[in-house]
Tab-separated table of C-alpha atoms in Angstrom:
chain	number	residue	atom	x	y	z
V	11	MET	CA	0.000	0.000	0.000
V	12	LEU	CA	1.239	3.482	-0.830
V	13	THR	CA	1.979	5.884	1.964
V	14	ASP	CA	0.486	9.341	1.756
V	15	GLU	CA	3.859	10.791	0.739
V	16	LYS	CA	4.434	8.200	-2.010
V	17	ASN	CA	0.861	8.565	-3.200
V	18	GLU	CA	1.277	12.334	-3.371
V	19	ARG	CA	4.530	12.015	-5.346
V	20	LEU	CA	2.904	9.556	-7.739
V	21	ASN	CA	-0.097	11.842	-8.225
V	22	THR	CA	2.217	14.791	-8.847
V	23	ALA	CA	4.171	12.816	-11.451
V	24	LEU	CA	0.933	11.658	-13.101
V	25	GLY	CA	-0.310	15.242	-13.182
V	26	GLN	CA	2.916	16.290	-14.899
V	27	LEU	CA	2.577	13.462	-17.417
V	28	VAL	CA	-1.006	14.450	-18.201
V	29	THR	CA	0.029	18.096	-18.600
V	30	GLU	CA	2.820	17.113	-20.996
V	31	MET	CA	0.453	14.903	-22.956
V	32	LYS	CA	-2.118	17.705	-23.210
V	33	ASN	CA	0.621	19.979	-24.560
V	34	SER	CA	1.828	17.378	-27.062
V	35	GLU	CA	1.505	17.860	-30.790
V	36	GLU	CA	-0.614	14.690	-30.966
V	37	TYR	CA	-3.186	15.866	-28.433
V	38	VAL	CA	-3.384	19.405	-29.824
V	39	ARG	CA	-3.864	17.973	-33.314
V	40	PHE	CA	-6.581	15.620	-32.064
V	41	LYS	CA	-8.488	18.379	-30.245
V	42	ARG	CA	-8.284	20.609	-33.330
V	43	ALA	CA	-9.623	17.798	-35.551
V	44	GLU	CA	-12.339	17.002	-33.007
V	45	ALA	CA	-13.455	20.646	-32.958
V	46	LYS	CA	-13.560	20.782	-36.754
V	47	VAL	CA	-15.704	17.632	-36.944
V	48	ALA	CA	-18.073	19.087	-34.333
V	49	GLU	CA	-18.893	21.933	-36.731
V	50	PHE	CA	-20.838	19.496	-38.933
V	51	SER	CA	-24.127	18.169	-37.618
V	52	GLY	CA	-24.171	14.397	-37.245
V	53	LEU	CA	-20.601	13.880	-38.420
V	54	GLN	CA	-19.227	12.879	-35.007
V	55	GLN	CA	-22.089	10.412	-34.593
V	56	ARG	CA	-21.286	8.815	-37.939
V	57	ILE	CA	-17.571	8.673	-37.092
V	58	ASN	CA	-18.391	7.031	-33.767
V	59	GLU	CA	-20.555	4.464	-35.548
V	60	PHE	CA	-17.668	3.664	-37.889
V	61	ARG	CA	-15.191	3.485	-34.994
V	62	SER	CA	-17.504	1.199	-33.022
V	63	ASN	CA	-17.985	-1.154	-35.976
V	64	TRP	CA	-14.268	-1.175	-36.750
V	65	TYR	CA	-13.356	-1.896	-33.119
V	66	ALA	CA	-15.894	-4.728	-32.883
V	67	LEU	CA	-14.567	-6.189	-36.116
V	68	GLN	CA	-10.940	-6.059	-34.943
V	69	ASN	CA	-11.834	-7.880	-31.746
V	70	SER	CA	-14.277	-10.390	-33.228
V	71	GLY	CA	-11.863	-13.135	-34.217
V	72	THR	CA	-14.233	-13.986	-37.039
V	73	PRO	CA	-12.970	-16.350	-39.743
V	74	GLN	CA	-14.553	-14.098	-42.399
V	75	LEU	CA	-12.432	-11.128	-41.326
V	76	PHE	CA	-11.471	-9.951	-44.812
V	77	GLU	CA	-15.029	-10.082	-46.086
V	78	GLN	CA	-16.263	-8.128	-43.079
V	79	ILE	CA	-13.466	-5.571	-43.440
V	80	ASP	CA	-14.512	-5.064	-47.062
V	81	SER	CA	-18.130	-4.662	-45.953
V	82	VAL	CA	-17.311	-2.026	-43.320
V	83	GLU	CA	-15.005	-0.153	-45.686
V	84	GLU	CA	-17.686	-0.164	-48.385
V	85	ARG	CA	-20.405	0.982	-45.972
V	86	TYR	CA	-18.314	3.930	-44.795
V	87	ALA	CA	-16.451	4.763	-48.021
V	88	ASP	CA	-18.130	8.152	-48.382
V	89	LEU	CA	-17.329	9.015	-44.769
V	90	ARG	CA	-13.674	8.044	-45.134
V	91	GLU	CA	-13.357	10.298	-48.196
V	92	ASN	CA	-14.189	13.360	-46.086
V	93	PRO	CA	-10.903	15.215	-45.390
V	94	TYR	CA	-12.092	16.262	-41.901
V	95	VAL	CA	-12.829	12.631	-41.062
V	96	GLN	CA	-9.468	11.561	-42.456
V	97	GLU	CA	-7.710	14.124	-40.284
V	98	PHE	CA	-9.739	13.157	-37.216
V	99	LEU	CA	-8.952	9.451	-37.631
V	100	ALA	CA	-5.264	10.128	-38.315
V	101	ALA	CA	-5.035	12.404	-35.267
V	102	GLU	CA	-6.825	9.828	-33.131
V	103	LEU	CA	-4.413	7.123	-34.279
V	104	ALA	CA	-1.409	9.300	-33.411
V	105	LEU	CA	-2.871	9.971	-29.952
V	106	CYS	CA	-3.531	6.256	-29.390
V	107	ARG	CA	0.053	5.476	-30.367
V	108	MET	CA	1.216	7.963	-27.755
V	109	PHE	CA	-0.946	6.186	-25.141
V	110	GLN	CA	0.554	2.860	-26.213
V	111	GLN	CA	4.088	4.237	-25.969
V	112	VAL	CA	3.470	5.568	-22.451
V	113	ASN	CA	1.918	2.289	-21.343
V	114	TRP	CA	4.641	0.185	-22.944
V	115	THR	CA	7.423	2.313	-21.437
V	116	ILE	CA	5.918	1.998	-17.968
V	117	MET	CA	5.483	-1.757	-18.307
V	118	GLN	CA	9.015	-2.296	-19.635
V	119	ASN	CA	10.634	-0.197	-16.941
V	120	LEU	CA	8.708	-1.876	-14.149
V	121	ASP	CA	9.818	-5.307	-15.374
V	122	PHE	CA	6.214	-6.425	-15.728
V	123	ASP	CA	6.015	-9.811	-17.438
V	124	THR	CA	3.721	-9.696	-20.462
V	125	GLY	CA	4.856	-12.996	-21.983
V	126	PHE	CA	1.463	-14.531	-21.273
V	127	LEU	CA	-0.068	-12.192	-23.855
V	128	HIS	CA	1.859	-13.895	-26.644
V	129	SER	CA	0.721	-17.445	-25.885
């Protein structure tokens, strides 16, 4: 269990990390793209629908993966052609990669065994 002093130091460090992440190029780009998408009625809802379908597909483990990918891509082709949507999705991907890098760095430096994930 963390002592109050250690907990306070950890919370301070986390606050600094969050501040740095909010000031990062990736986060600023994402927030700018998010604001631009919000200017168009219903666009964020449609993006979220696409994201939800894409996420479910990636985690489905279905044997017909390629056919379903084609189906989702076809269903949202017009959406993906929108330059504001393209920018939003690219900015989101960059932000997610930053999250992954932070998580991976923490796990590696804490010597946390993740070998079971590759079984």
